[in-house]
Amino acid sequence: MTQLRHDDGSDGAAGDGSPAGNADDPGALRLVPIGLVRTSMATKVEAPRQPAAASAETARIELLPNRNFEHALEDLAGWDYLWVIYWFHLNEGWRPKVLPPRSTTGRKGVFATRSPHRPNPLGLSAVRLERIEGLTLHVRGADMVDGTPVLDLKPYVPYTDAHPDARSGWLEDAARAAQAGTPPDPLGAWQVHLEPLAAAQADWVRQRTGLPLRERVEATLALGPQPNPYRRIKREGEAFRLAIRDWRMRFAVDGRELRVLEVRSGYRAARLATAEDPGIDAHREFINRWPSQAP
Ligand SMILES: C[S@@+](CC[C@H](N)C(=O)[O-])C[C@H]1O[C@@H](n2cnc3c(N)ncnc32)[C@H](O)[C@@H]1O
């Protein structure tokens, strides 16, 4: 059994040379978080599906104090990317077969995917290291939700970690299907274009709320337009609707190009009138500015 201890690790943790075992249960492995991820994504649906889809997102990894981690961080600043190993703390249970968002050929064995629903819920993300300040690492490209416990950090070492010509398993089925003109290809052949209205609205949302909406839309739609609960895409008449946090984007499919037509608030009119949710003022201002986008 794998256990995650949520304490400051002061007994038998970091740097004391004790084995990562547990005397009561010889099969158990004891893991103690070294810190937490701090991002603006509070829930699983808000988090990007992989670091590459989050390259515009800034995040912090805050290491715990009083654990000698200042010394452990020495010499790390010279690396551009880090591997972050973490715990999918919001998931319970796991599934042997899962349906990945990119699959065009059905369910896949979980070990052949990067699904968060695993027997040991360990996450692995290569994030861009921007700078280190004390015990805080400023990074880009984090696909973890706020509060995710971090278990380890390692430098991303291109000469040994990067294998650009490696095969991609079932992801290649999707690419072949697209070439044959059969089901829609989620593998990046899609061009995403924001119409002037949508571009102005996305830029406004970024300025007003800090959410890099344009980058999130481009990264999500680059996988294709097909309705998908993971990517929160639905059909809406002739067009489609993509949800990113509490914003909705209407887009149209034009050959291999996806045209994002407009941004709308995800709030219903009644809630918009009365709710006191954090962040709702930005939606009210948005609708004052673009009244035709009122729900
Ligand atoms: C597809 S997984 C990939 C994660 C990592 N890059 C990997 O390959 O191990 C990314 C998704 O995990 C979910 N997620 C992120 N942090 C989580 C957490 N702390 N607990 C549960 N699910 C989480 C979010 O829904 C996010 O979109």
PDB file of C-alpha atoms and ligand atoms in Angstrom:
ATOM      1  CA  MET A   1       0.000   0.000   0.000  1.00  0.00           C
ATOM      2  CA  THR A   2       1.256   3.488  -0.744  1.00  0.00           C
ATOM      3  CA  GLN A   3       0.584   6.143   1.823  1.00  0.00           C
ATOM      4  CA  LEU A   4       0.869   9.866   1.561  1.00  0.00           C
ATOM      5  CA  ARG A   5       1.531  11.586   4.839  1.00  0.00           C
ATOM      6  CA  HIS A   6       0.272  15.164   5.016  1.00  0.00           C
ATOM      7  CA  ASP A   7       2.513  16.536   7.726  1.00  0.00           C
ATOM      8  CA  ASP A   8       5.623  18.612   7.883  1.00  0.00           C
ATOM      9  CA  GLY A   9       7.748  15.478   7.831  1.00  0.00           C
ATOM     10  CA  SER A  10       9.626  16.476  10.954  1.00  0.00           C
ATOM     11  CA  ASP A  11       9.936  12.906  12.237  1.00  0.00           C
ATOM     12  CA  GLY A  12      11.925  10.613  10.049  1.00  0.00           C
ATOM     13  CA  ALA A  13      11.627  12.739   6.906  1.00  0.00           C
ATOM     14  CA  ALA A  14      13.915  14.621   4.581  1.00  0.00           C
ATOM     15  CA  GLY A  15      17.589  14.242   4.934  1.00  0.00           C
ATOM     16  CA  ASP A  16      17.626  11.920   7.927  1.00  0.00           C
ATOM     17  CA  GLY A  17      18.624   8.885   5.909  1.00  0.00           C
ATOM     18  CA  SER A  18      15.659   6.746   6.994  1.00  0.00           C
ATOM     19  CA  PRO A  19      14.413   4.222   4.453  1.00  0.00           C
ATOM     20  CA  ALA A  20      11.139   4.994   2.691  1.00  0.00           C
ATOM     21  CA  GLY A  21       9.393   2.070   4.374  1.00  0.00           C
ATOM     22  CA  ASN A  22       6.895   1.523   7.146  1.00  0.00           C
ATOM     23  CA  ALA A  23       7.685  -0.880   9.979  1.00  0.00           C
ATOM     24  CA  ASP A  24       3.979  -1.800  10.515  1.00  0.00           C
ATOM     25  CA  ASP A  25       3.369  -2.816   6.914  1.00  0.00           C
ATOM     26  CA  PRO A  26       6.450  -4.029   5.062  1.00  0.00           C
ATOM     27  CA  GLY A  27       4.652  -3.595   1.718  1.00  0.00           C
ATOM     28  CA  ALA A  28       3.893   0.058   2.352  1.00  0.00           C
ATOM     29  CA  LEU A  29       5.905   2.897   0.898  1.00  0.00           C
ATOM     30  CA  ARG A  30       5.834   6.120   2.790  1.00  0.00           C
ATOM     31  CA  LEU A  31       5.688   9.348   0.830  1.00  0.00           C
ATOM     32  CA  VAL A  32       5.858  12.781   2.406  1.00  0.00           C
ATOM     33  CA  PRO A  33       5.034  15.867   0.328  1.00  0.00           C
ATOM     34  CA  ILE A  34       7.888  18.330  -0.111  1.00  0.00           C
ATOM     35  CA  GLY A  35       5.531  21.176  -1.015  1.00  0.00           C
ATOM     36  CA  LEU A  36       2.406  22.280  -2.842  1.00  0.00           C
ATOM     37  CA  VAL A  37       1.543  23.511  -6.309  1.00  0.00           C
ATOM     38  CA  ARG A  38      -0.104  26.926  -6.356  1.00  0.00           C
ATOM     39  CA  THR A  39      -2.069  27.649  -9.532  1.00  0.00           C
ATOM     40  CA  SER A  40      -5.189  29.601 -10.401  1.00  0.00           C
ATOM     41  CA  MET A  41      -6.986  26.308 -11.209  1.00  0.00           C
ATOM     42  CA  ALA A  42      -9.121  25.276  -8.277  1.00  0.00           C
ATOM     43  CA  THR A  43     -10.885  22.290  -9.841  1.00  0.00           C
ATOM     44  CA  LYS A  44      -9.995  19.367 -12.078  1.00  0.00           C
ATOM     45  CA  VAL A  45     -12.041  20.608 -15.035  1.00  0.00           C
ATOM     46  CA  GLU A  46     -10.161  23.885 -15.006  1.00  0.00           C
ATOM     47  CA  ALA A  47      -6.729  22.268 -15.279  1.00  0.00           C
ATOM     48  CA  PRO A  48      -5.190  21.804 -18.735  1.00  0.00           C
ATOM     49  CA  ARG A  49      -4.857  18.186 -19.911  1.00  0.00           C
ATOM     50  CA  GLN A  50      -1.070  18.297 -20.245  1.00  0.00           C
ATOM     51  CA  PRO A  51       1.706  20.829 -19.577  1.00  0.00           C
ATOM     52  CA  ALA A  52       1.926  21.698 -23.301  1.00  0.00           C
ATOM     53  CA  ALA A  53      -1.646  22.997 -23.128  1.00  0.00           C
ATOM     54  CA  ALA A  54      -0.708  25.202 -20.196  1.00  0.00           C
ATOM     55  CA  SER A  55       2.429  26.852 -21.500  1.00  0.00           C
ATOM     56  CA  ALA A  56       0.982  30.316 -20.832  1.00  0.00           C
ATOM     57  CA  GLU A  57      -0.112  29.547 -17.283  1.00  0.00           C
ATOM     58  CA  THR A  58       2.123  30.697 -14.477  1.00  0.00           C
ATOM     59  CA  ALA A  59       2.220  28.678 -11.284  1.00  0.00           C
ATOM     60  CA  ARG A  60       4.297  28.349  -8.154  1.00  0.00           C
ATOM     61  CA  ILE A  61       5.706  25.346  -6.423  1.00  0.00           C
ATOM     62  CA  GLU A  62       6.053  26.243  -2.762  1.00  0.00           C
ATOM     63  CA  LEU A  63       8.370  23.967  -0.829  1.00  0.00           C
ATOM     64  CA  LEU A  64       7.841  23.402   2.869  1.00  0.00           C
ATOM     65  CA  PRO A  65      10.023  25.335   5.322  1.00  0.00           C
ATOM     66  CA  ASN A  66      12.418  23.863   7.899  1.00  0.00           C
ATOM     67  CA  ARG A  67      13.317  20.839   5.798  1.00  0.00           C
ATOM     68  CA  ASN A  68      16.680  21.946   4.412  1.00  0.00           C
ATOM     69  CA  PHE A  69      15.106  22.380   0.985  1.00  0.00           C
ATOM     70  CA  GLU A  70      17.023  25.647   0.441  1.00  0.00           C
ATOM     71  CA  HIS A  71      20.104  23.458   0.062  1.00  0.00           C
ATOM     72  CA  ALA A  72      18.278  20.850  -1.977  1.00  0.00           C
ATOM     73  CA  LEU A  73      17.370  23.583  -4.506  1.00  0.00           C
ATOM     74  CA  GLU A  74      20.957  24.676  -5.048  1.00  0.00           C
ATOM     75  CA  ASP A  75      22.170  24.318  -8.659  1.00  0.00           C
ATOM     76  CA  LEU A  76      18.653  23.843 -10.034  1.00  0.00           C
ATOM     77  CA  ALA A  77      18.282  27.353 -11.493  1.00  0.00           C
ATOM     78  CA  GLY A  78      20.448  26.446 -14.502  1.00  0.00           C
ATOM     79  CA  TRP A  79      17.854  24.038 -15.891  1.00  0.00           C
ATOM     80  CA  ASP A  80      15.072  25.211 -18.226  1.00  0.00           C
ATOM     81  CA  TYR A  81      12.603  22.429 -17.446  1.00  0.00           C
ATOM     82  CA  LEU A  82      11.807  20.374 -14.351  1.00  0.00           C
ATOM     83  CA  TRP A  83      10.054  17.083 -13.880  1.00  0.00           C
ATOM     84  CA  VAL A  84       7.503  17.472 -11.127  1.00  0.00           C
ATOM     85  CA  ILE A  85       6.290  14.269  -9.490  1.00  0.00           C
ATOM     86  CA  TYR A  86       3.099  14.750  -7.533  1.00  0.00           C
ATOM     87  CA  TRP A  87       0.001  13.156  -6.061  1.00  0.00           C
ATOM     88  CA  PHE A  88      -3.431  13.402  -7.740  1.00  0.00           C
ATOM     89  CA  HIS A  89      -4.944  14.163  -4.364  1.00  0.00           C
ATOM     90  CA  LEU A  90      -8.467  14.857  -5.697  1.00  0.00           C
ATOM     91  CA  ASN A  91      -8.885  11.401  -7.217  1.00  0.00           C
ATOM     92  CA  GLU A  92     -10.235   8.365  -5.462  1.00  0.00           C
ATOM     93  CA  GLY A  93      -9.962   4.927  -6.952  1.00  0.00           C
ATOM     94  CA  TRP A  94      -8.685   4.033 -10.365  1.00  0.00           C
ATOM     95  CA  ARG A  95      -9.856   2.343 -13.549  1.00  0.00           C
ATOM     96  CA  PRO A  96      -7.960  -0.298 -15.521  1.00  0.00           C
ATOM     97  CA  LYS A  97      -9.378   1.060 -18.798  1.00  0.00           C
ATOM     98  CA  VAL A  98      -9.983   4.736 -19.493  1.00  0.00           C
ATOM     99  CA  LEU A  99     -11.113   6.817 -22.461  1.00  0.00           C
ATOM    100  CA  PRO A 100      -8.408   9.414 -23.127  1.00  0.00           C
ATOM    101  CA  PRO A 101      -9.535  12.658 -24.786  1.00  0.00           C
ATOM    102  CA  ARG A 102      -7.274  12.025 -27.790  1.00  0.00           C
ATOM    103  CA  SER A 103      -8.351   8.461 -28.418  1.00  0.00           C
ATOM    104  CA  THR A 104     -10.291   7.826 -31.616  1.00  0.00           C
ATOM    105  CA  THR A 105     -10.248   4.053 -31.059  1.00  0.00           C
ATOM    106  CA  GLY A 106     -11.987   3.583 -27.732  1.00  0.00           C
ATOM    107  CA  ARG A 107     -10.794   2.828 -24.240  1.00  0.00           C
ATOM    108  CA  LYS A 108      -7.137   2.168 -23.403  1.00  0.00           C
ATOM    109  CA  GLY A 109      -5.315   0.393 -20.601  1.00  0.00           C
ATOM    110  CA  VAL A 110      -4.525   2.990 -17.974  1.00  0.00           C
ATOM    111  CA  PHE A 111      -0.790   2.265 -18.114  1.00  0.00           C
ATOM    112  CA  ALA A 112      -0.875   3.231 -21.794  1.00  0.00           C
ATOM    113  CA  THR A 113      -2.262   6.660 -20.882  1.00  0.00           C
ATOM    114  CA  ARG A 114      -1.482   9.718 -18.810  1.00  0.00           C
ATOM    115  CA  SER A 115      -4.841   9.495 -17.030  1.00  0.00           C
ATOM    116  CA  PRO A 116      -4.905  10.751 -13.427  1.00  0.00           C
ATOM    117  CA  HIS A 117      -6.982   7.668 -12.386  1.00  0.00           C
ATOM    118  CA  ARG A 118      -4.150   5.233 -11.614  1.00  0.00           C
ATOM    119  CA  PRO A 119      -3.532   2.544  -8.987  1.00  0.00           C
ATOM    120  CA  ASN A 120      -0.943   4.872  -7.434  1.00  0.00           C
ATOM    121  CA  PRO A 121      -2.162   8.360  -8.294  1.00  0.00           C
ATOM    122  CA  LEU A 122       1.237   9.767  -9.240  1.00  0.00           C
ATOM    123  CA  GLY A 123       1.434  12.651 -11.690  1.00  0.00           C
ATOM    124  CA  LEU A 124       4.411  13.593 -13.822  1.00  0.00           C
ATOM    125  CA  SER A 125       4.722  16.952 -15.567  1.00  0.00           C
ATOM    126  CA  ALA A 126       7.641  18.675 -17.280  1.00  0.00           C
ATOM    127  CA  VAL A 127       7.249  22.361 -16.434  1.00  0.00           C
ATOM    128  CA  ARG A 128       9.309  25.350 -17.513  1.00  0.00           C
ATOM    129  CA  LEU A 129      11.353  26.824 -14.686  1.00  0.00           C
ATOM    130  CA  GLU A 130      11.249  30.617 -14.779  1.00  0.00           C
ATOM    131  CA  ARG A 131      13.032  31.461 -11.533  1.00  0.00           C
ATOM    132  CA  ILE A 132      13.559  30.398  -7.943  1.00  0.00           C
ATOM    133  CA  GLU A 133      12.973  32.754  -5.014  1.00  0.00           C
ATOM    134  CA  GLY A 134      13.802  31.201  -1.658  1.00  0.00           C
ATOM    135  CA  LEU A 135      11.618  28.109  -1.370  1.00  0.00           C
ATOM    136  CA  THR A 136       9.306  29.173  -4.217  1.00  0.00           C
ATOM    137  CA  LEU A 137       9.785  27.977  -7.782  1.00  0.00           C
ATOM    138  CA  HIS A 138       8.006  30.046 -10.426  1.00  0.00           C
ATOM    139  CA  VAL A 139       7.048  27.806 -13.342  1.00  0.00           C
ATOM    140  CA  ARG A 140       4.986  27.742 -16.537  1.00  0.00           C
ATOM    141  CA  GLY A 141       3.007  24.911 -17.993  1.00  0.00           C
ATOM    142  CA  ALA A 142       1.632  23.339 -14.810  1.00  0.00           C
ATOM    143  CA  ASP A 143      -1.378  21.071 -15.457  1.00  0.00           C
ATOM    144  CA  MET A 144      -2.060  20.465 -11.749  1.00  0.00           C
ATOM    145  CA  VAL A 145      -4.856  21.954  -9.698  1.00  0.00           C
ATOM    146  CA  ASP A 146      -4.184  24.343  -6.836  1.00  0.00           C
ATOM    147  CA  GLY A 147      -3.036  22.569  -3.676  1.00  0.00           C
ATOM    148  CA  THR A 148      -1.592  19.473  -5.410  1.00  0.00           C
ATOM    149  CA  PRO A 149       1.013  17.849  -3.110  1.00  0.00           C
ATOM    150  CA  VAL A 150       4.466  17.713  -4.704  1.00  0.00           C
ATOM    151  CA  LEU A 151       6.595  14.646  -3.996  1.00  0.00           C
ATOM    152  CA  ASP A 152       9.806  15.320  -5.894  1.00  0.00           C
ATOM    153  CA  LEU A 153      11.559  17.607  -8.374  1.00  0.00           C
ATOM    154  CA  LYS A 154      14.179  16.554 -10.912  1.00  0.00           C
ATOM    155  CA  PRO A 155      15.851  18.421 -13.752  1.00  0.00           C
ATOM    156  CA  TYR A 156      14.614  17.631 -17.256  1.00  0.00           C
ATOM    157  CA  VAL A 157      17.778  16.434 -18.982  1.00  0.00           C
ATOM    158  CA  PRO A 158      17.310  16.755 -22.768  1.00  0.00           C
ATOM    159  CA  TYR A 159      20.112  14.403 -23.814  1.00  0.00           C
ATOM    160  CA  THR A 160      18.569  11.505 -21.964  1.00  0.00           C
ATOM    161  CA  ASP A 161      14.902  12.482 -21.510  1.00  0.00           C
ATOM    162  CA  ALA A 162      14.037  13.647 -25.046  1.00  0.00           C
ATOM    163  CA  HIS A 163      13.370  11.017 -27.724  1.00  0.00           C
ATOM    164  CA  PRO A 164      11.604  12.981 -30.448  1.00  0.00           C
ATOM    165  CA  ASP A 165      11.493  10.049 -32.902  1.00  0.00           C
ATOM    166  CA  ALA A 166       9.898   7.591 -30.455  1.00  0.00           C
ATOM    167  CA  ARG A 167       6.667   5.804 -31.443  1.00  0.00           C
ATOM    168  CA  SER A 168       3.413   7.087 -29.909  1.00  0.00           C
ATOM    169  CA  GLY A 169       1.308   3.951 -29.526  1.00  0.00           C
ATOM    170  CA  TRP A 170      -2.430   4.446 -29.984  1.00  0.00           C
ATOM    171  CA  LEU A 171      -1.977   8.175 -30.568  1.00  0.00           C
ATOM    172  CA  GLU A 172      -0.686   7.180 -33.999  1.00  0.00           C
ATOM    173  CA  ASP A 173      -4.043   5.500 -34.768  1.00  0.00           C
ATOM    174  CA  ALA A 174      -5.651   8.904 -34.458  1.00  0.00           C
ATOM    175  CA  ALA A 175      -3.107  10.426 -36.813  1.00  0.00           C
ATOM    176  CA  ARG A 176      -3.636   7.636 -39.378  1.00  0.00           C
ATOM    177  CA  ALA A 177      -7.421   8.006 -39.142  1.00  0.00           C
ATOM    178  CA  ALA A 178      -7.096  11.694 -39.869  1.00  0.00           C
ATOM    179  CA  GLN A 179      -4.899  11.088 -42.901  1.00  0.00           C
ATOM    180  CA  ALA A 180      -7.478   8.645 -44.231  1.00  0.00           C
ATOM    181  CA  GLY A 181     -10.084  11.374 -43.806  1.00  0.00           C
ATOM    182  CA  THR A 182     -12.125   9.276 -41.361  1.00  0.00           C
ATOM    183  CA  PRO A 183     -12.913  10.388 -37.818  1.00  0.00           C
ATOM    184  CA  PRO A 184     -11.669  13.828 -36.913  1.00  0.00           C
ATOM    185  CA  ASP A 185      -8.023  13.991 -36.018  1.00  0.00           C
ATOM    186  CA  PRO A 186      -7.194  15.424 -32.631  1.00  0.00           C
ATOM    187  CA  LEU A 187      -3.483  15.542 -33.320  1.00  0.00           C
ATOM    188  CA  GLY A 188      -2.653  19.100 -34.057  1.00  0.00           C
ATOM    189  CA  ALA A 189      -3.560  19.374 -37.748  1.00  0.00           C
ATOM    190  CA  TRP A 190      -6.264  21.833 -36.741  1.00  0.00           C
ATOM    191  CA  GLN A 191      -5.687  25.539 -37.226  1.00  0.00           C
ATOM    192  CA  VAL A 192      -7.323  27.749 -34.629  1.00  0.00           C
ATOM    193  CA  HIS A 193      -8.209  31.302 -35.536  1.00  0.00           C
ATOM    194  CA  LEU A 194      -9.841  33.884 -33.273  1.00  0.00           C
ATOM    195  CA  GLU A 195     -12.133  36.310 -35.094  1.00  0.00           C
ATOM    196  CA  PRO A 196     -11.533  39.979 -34.138  1.00  0.00           C
ATOM    197  CA  LEU A 197     -14.446  40.056 -31.660  1.00  0.00           C
ATOM    198  CA  ALA A 198     -13.334  36.860 -29.907  1.00  0.00           C
ATOM    199  CA  ALA A 199      -9.693  38.030 -29.862  1.00  0.00           C
ATOM    200  CA  ALA A 200     -10.660  41.384 -28.269  1.00  0.00           C
ATOM    201  CA  GLN A 201     -12.846  39.631 -25.713  1.00  0.00           C
ATOM    202  CA  ALA A 202     -10.181  37.041 -24.850  1.00  0.00           C
ATOM    203  CA  ASP A 203      -7.588  39.795 -24.410  1.00  0.00           C
ATOM    204  CA  TRP A 204     -10.020  41.681 -22.172  1.00  0.00           C
ATOM    205  CA  VAL A 205     -10.554  38.571 -20.010  1.00  0.00           C
ATOM    206  CA  ARG A 206      -6.810  38.125 -19.668  1.00  0.00           C
ATOM    207  CA  GLN A 207      -6.294  41.744 -18.662  1.00  0.00           C
ATOM    208  CA  ARG A 208      -9.219  41.780 -16.257  1.00  0.00           C
ATOM    209  CA  THR A 209      -8.808  38.341 -14.625  1.00  0.00           C
ATOM    210  CA  GLY A 210      -5.289  37.103 -15.479  1.00  0.00           C
ATOM    211  CA  LEU A 211      -6.683  34.004 -17.243  1.00  0.00           C
ATOM    212  CA  PRO A 212      -4.756  33.510 -20.524  1.00  0.00           C
ATOM    213  CA  LEU A 213      -7.962  32.649 -22.354  1.00  0.00           C
ATOM    214  CA  ARG A 214      -6.628  32.942 -25.902  1.00  0.00           C
ATOM    215  CA  GLU A 215      -3.768  30.496 -25.213  1.00  0.00           C
ATOM    216  CA  ARG A 216      -6.099  28.074 -23.430  1.00  0.00           C
ATOM    217  CA  VAL A 217      -8.575  28.146 -26.322  1.00  0.00           C
ATOM    218  CA  GLU A 218      -5.837  27.652 -28.912  1.00  0.00           C
ATOM    219  CA  ALA A 219      -4.202  24.802 -27.003  1.00  0.00           C
ATOM    220  CA  THR A 220      -7.512  23.021 -26.368  1.00  0.00           C
ATOM    221  CA  LEU A 221      -8.923  23.381 -29.863  1.00  0.00           C
ATOM    222  CA  ALA A 222      -5.633  22.370 -31.497  1.00  0.00           C
ATOM    223  CA  LEU A 223      -6.755  18.823 -30.594  1.00  0.00           C
ATOM    224  CA  GLY A 224      -9.865  19.188 -32.766  1.00  0.00           C
ATOM    225  CA  PRO A 225     -13.506  20.150 -32.400  1.00  0.00           C
ATOM    226  CA  GLN A 226     -15.181  16.846 -31.553  1.00  0.00           C
ATOM    227  CA  PRO A 227     -17.572  17.043 -28.569  1.00  0.00           C
ATOM    228  CA  ASN A 228     -15.720  15.783 -25.536  1.00  0.00           C
ATOM    229  CA  PRO A 229     -16.486  16.014 -21.816  1.00  0.00           C
ATOM    230  CA  TYR A 230     -12.792  16.241 -20.874  1.00  0.00           C
ATOM    231  CA  ARG A 231     -12.290  19.174 -23.173  1.00  0.00           C
ATOM    232  CA  ARG A 232     -15.773  20.544 -22.363  1.00  0.00           C
ATOM    233  CA  ILE A 233     -16.861  20.848 -25.989  1.00  0.00           C
ATOM    234  CA  LYS A 234     -20.546  20.600 -26.942  1.00  0.00           C
ATOM    235  CA  ARG A 235     -22.493  21.056 -30.121  1.00  0.00           C
ATOM    236  CA  GLU A 236     -24.541  24.257 -30.280  1.00  0.00           C
ATOM    237  CA  GLY A 237     -26.704  24.217 -33.394  1.00  0.00           C
ATOM    238  CA  GLU A 238     -24.470  24.522 -36.428  1.00  0.00           C
ATOM    239  CA  ALA A 239     -21.558  25.632 -34.262  1.00  0.00           C
ATOM    240  CA  PHE A 240     -19.803  24.301 -31.146  1.00  0.00           C
ATOM    241  CA  ARG A 241     -19.252  25.599 -27.666  1.00  0.00           C
ATOM    242  CA  LEU A 242     -16.061  25.250 -25.648  1.00  0.00           C
ATOM    243  CA  ALA A 243     -16.045  25.934 -21.907  1.00  0.00           C
ATOM    244  CA  ILE A 244     -12.926  27.123 -20.128  1.00  0.00           C
ATOM    245  CA  ARG A 245     -13.558  27.830 -16.482  1.00  0.00           C
ATOM    246  CA  ASP A 246     -16.627  30.092 -16.380  1.00  0.00           C
ATOM    247  CA  TRP A 247     -16.196  31.417 -19.938  1.00  0.00           C
ATOM    248  CA  ARG A 248     -17.812  29.964 -23.072  1.00  0.00           C
ATOM    249  CA  MET A 249     -16.455  30.228 -26.605  1.00  0.00           C
ATOM    250  CA  ARG A 250     -18.622  29.679 -29.673  1.00  0.00           C
ATOM    251  CA  PHE A 251     -16.650  28.314 -32.607  1.00  0.00           C
ATOM    252  CA  ALA A 252     -17.306  27.094 -36.117  1.00  0.00           C
ATOM    253  CA  VAL A 253     -15.544  24.416 -38.120  1.00  0.00           C
ATOM    254  CA  ASP A 254     -14.373  25.426 -41.548  1.00  0.00           C
ATOM    255  CA  GLY A 255     -12.443  22.585 -43.232  1.00  0.00           C
ATOM    256  CA  ARG A 256      -9.441  22.026 -40.995  1.00  0.00           C
ATOM    257  CA  GLU A 257      -9.786  25.469 -39.467  1.00  0.00           C
ATOM    258  CA  LEU A 258     -11.635  26.266 -36.258  1.00  0.00           C
ATOM    259  CA  ARG A 259     -12.913  29.841 -36.127  1.00  0.00           C
ATOM    260  CA  VAL A 260     -13.645  31.152 -32.660  1.00  0.00           C
ATOM    261  CA  LEU A 261     -16.509  33.589 -33.111  1.00  0.00           C
ATOM    262  CA  GLU A 262     -17.178  35.025 -29.694  1.00  0.00           C
ATOM    263  CA  VAL A 263     -16.710  34.703 -25.968  1.00  0.00           C
ATOM    264  CA  ARG A 264     -19.671  34.575 -23.604  1.00  0.00           C
ATOM    265  CA  SER A 265     -20.097  34.468 -19.881  1.00  0.00           C
ATOM    266  CA  GLY A 266     -20.835  31.007 -18.520  1.00  0.00           C
ATOM    267  CA  TYR A 267     -23.175  32.475 -15.923  1.00  0.00           C
ATOM    268  CA  ARG A 268     -26.941  32.237 -16.363  1.00  0.00           C
ATOM    269  CA  ALA A 269     -28.799  35.564 -16.274  1.00  0.00           C
ATOM    270  CA  ALA A 270     -30.425  34.879 -12.889  1.00  0.00           C
ATOM    271  CA  ARG A 271     -27.131  34.041 -11.180  1.00  0.00           C
ATOM    272  CA  LEU A 272     -25.420  36.944 -12.832  1.00  0.00           C
ATOM    273  CA  ALA A 273     -28.021  39.275 -11.354  1.00  0.00           C
ATOM    274  CA  THR A 274     -27.802  37.991  -7.803  1.00  0.00           C
ATOM    275  CA  ALA A 275     -24.771  35.794  -7.106  1.00  0.00           C
ATOM    276  CA  GLU A 276     -21.866  37.033  -5.027  1.00  0.00           C
ATOM    277  CA  ASP A 277     -19.335  34.491  -6.305  1.00  0.00           C
ATOM    278  CA  PRO A 278     -15.720  35.578  -6.381  1.00  0.00           C
ATOM    279  CA  GLY A 279     -14.887  36.733  -9.880  1.00  0.00           C
ATOM    280  CA  ILE A 280     -18.484  37.402 -10.939  1.00  0.00           C
ATOM    281  CA  ASP A 281     -17.890  41.156 -11.185  1.00  0.00           C
ATOM    282  CA  ALA A 282     -15.646  40.502 -14.182  1.00  0.00           C
ATOM    283  CA  HIS A 283     -18.610  38.793 -15.891  1.00  0.00           C
ATOM    284  CA  ARG A 284     -20.889  41.736 -15.149  1.00  0.00           C
ATOM    285  CA  GLU A 285     -18.324  44.156 -16.589  1.00  0.00           C
ATOM    286  CA  PHE A 286     -17.893  41.878 -19.606  1.00  0.00           C
ATOM    287  CA  ILE A 287     -21.609  42.006 -20.348  1.00  0.00           C
ATOM    288  CA  ASN A 288     -21.756  45.771 -19.878  1.00  0.00           C
ATOM    289  CA  ARG A 289     -19.023  46.011 -22.443  1.00  0.00           C
ATOM    290  CA  TRP A 290     -20.495  43.473 -24.881  1.00  0.00           C
ATOM    291  CA  PRO A 291     -24.254  43.514 -24.168  1.00  0.00           C
ATOM    292  CA  SER A 292     -24.998  41.201 -27.108  1.00  0.00           C
ATOM    293  CA  GLN A 293     -23.089  38.493 -25.229  1.00  0.00           C
ATOM    294  CA  ALA A 294     -25.546  38.527 -22.332  1.00  0.00           C
ATOM    295  CA  PRO A 295     -26.749  35.007 -21.459  1.00  0.00           C
TER     296      PRO A 295
HETATM  297  C1  LIG B   1      -4.301  14.121 -18.003  1.00  0.00           C
HETATM  298  S1  LIG B   1      -3.610  14.471 -16.426  1.00  0.00           S
HETATM  299  C2  LIG B   1      -1.892  14.548 -16.865  1.00  0.00           C
HETATM  300  C3  LIG B   1      -1.039  14.894 -15.678  1.00  0.00           C
HETATM  301  C4  LIG B   1       0.457  14.736 -15.876  1.00  0.00           C
HETATM  302  N1  LIG B   1       0.978  15.585 -16.929  1.00  0.00           N
HETATM  303  C5  LIG B   1       0.815  13.285 -16.117  1.00  0.00           C
HETATM  304  O1  LIG B   1       0.994  12.932 -17.282  1.00  0.00           O
HETATM  305  O2  LIG B   1       0.923  12.548 -15.145  1.00  0.00           O
HETATM  306  C6  LIG B   1      -3.991  16.195 -16.181  1.00  0.00           C
HETATM  307  C7  LIG B   1      -5.340  16.328 -15.532  1.00  0.00           C
HETATM  308  O3  LIG B   1      -5.260  15.827 -14.207  1.00  0.00           O
HETATM  309  C8  LIG B   1      -6.230  16.451 -13.404  1.00  0.00           C
HETATM  310  N2  LIG B   1      -5.568  16.880 -12.170  1.00  0.00           N
HETATM  311  C9  LIG B   1      -4.607  17.836 -12.013  1.00  0.00           C
HETATM  312  N3  LIG B   1      -4.234  17.915 -10.726  1.00  0.00           N
HETATM  313  C10 LIG B   1      -4.969  16.993 -10.045  1.00  0.00           C
HETATM  314  C11 LIG B   1      -5.026  16.586  -8.676  1.00  0.00           C
HETATM  315  N4  LIG B   1      -4.260  17.154  -7.752  1.00  0.00           N
HETATM  316  N5  LIG B   1      -5.898  15.593  -8.339  1.00  0.00           N
HETATM  317  C12 LIG B   1      -6.685  15.028  -9.268  1.00  0.00           C
HETATM  318  N6  LIG B   1      -6.673  15.360 -10.592  1.00  0.00           N
HETATM  319  C13 LIG B   1      -5.819  16.335 -10.967  1.00  0.00           C
HETATM  320  C14 LIG B   1      -6.781  17.645 -14.185  1.00  0.00           C
HETATM  321  O4  LIG B   1      -8.072  17.316 -14.642  1.00  0.00           O
HETATM  322  C15 LIG B   1      -5.814  17.758 -15.362  1.00  0.00           C
HETATM  323  O5  LIG B   1      -6.468  18.219 -16.530  1.00  0.00           O
END
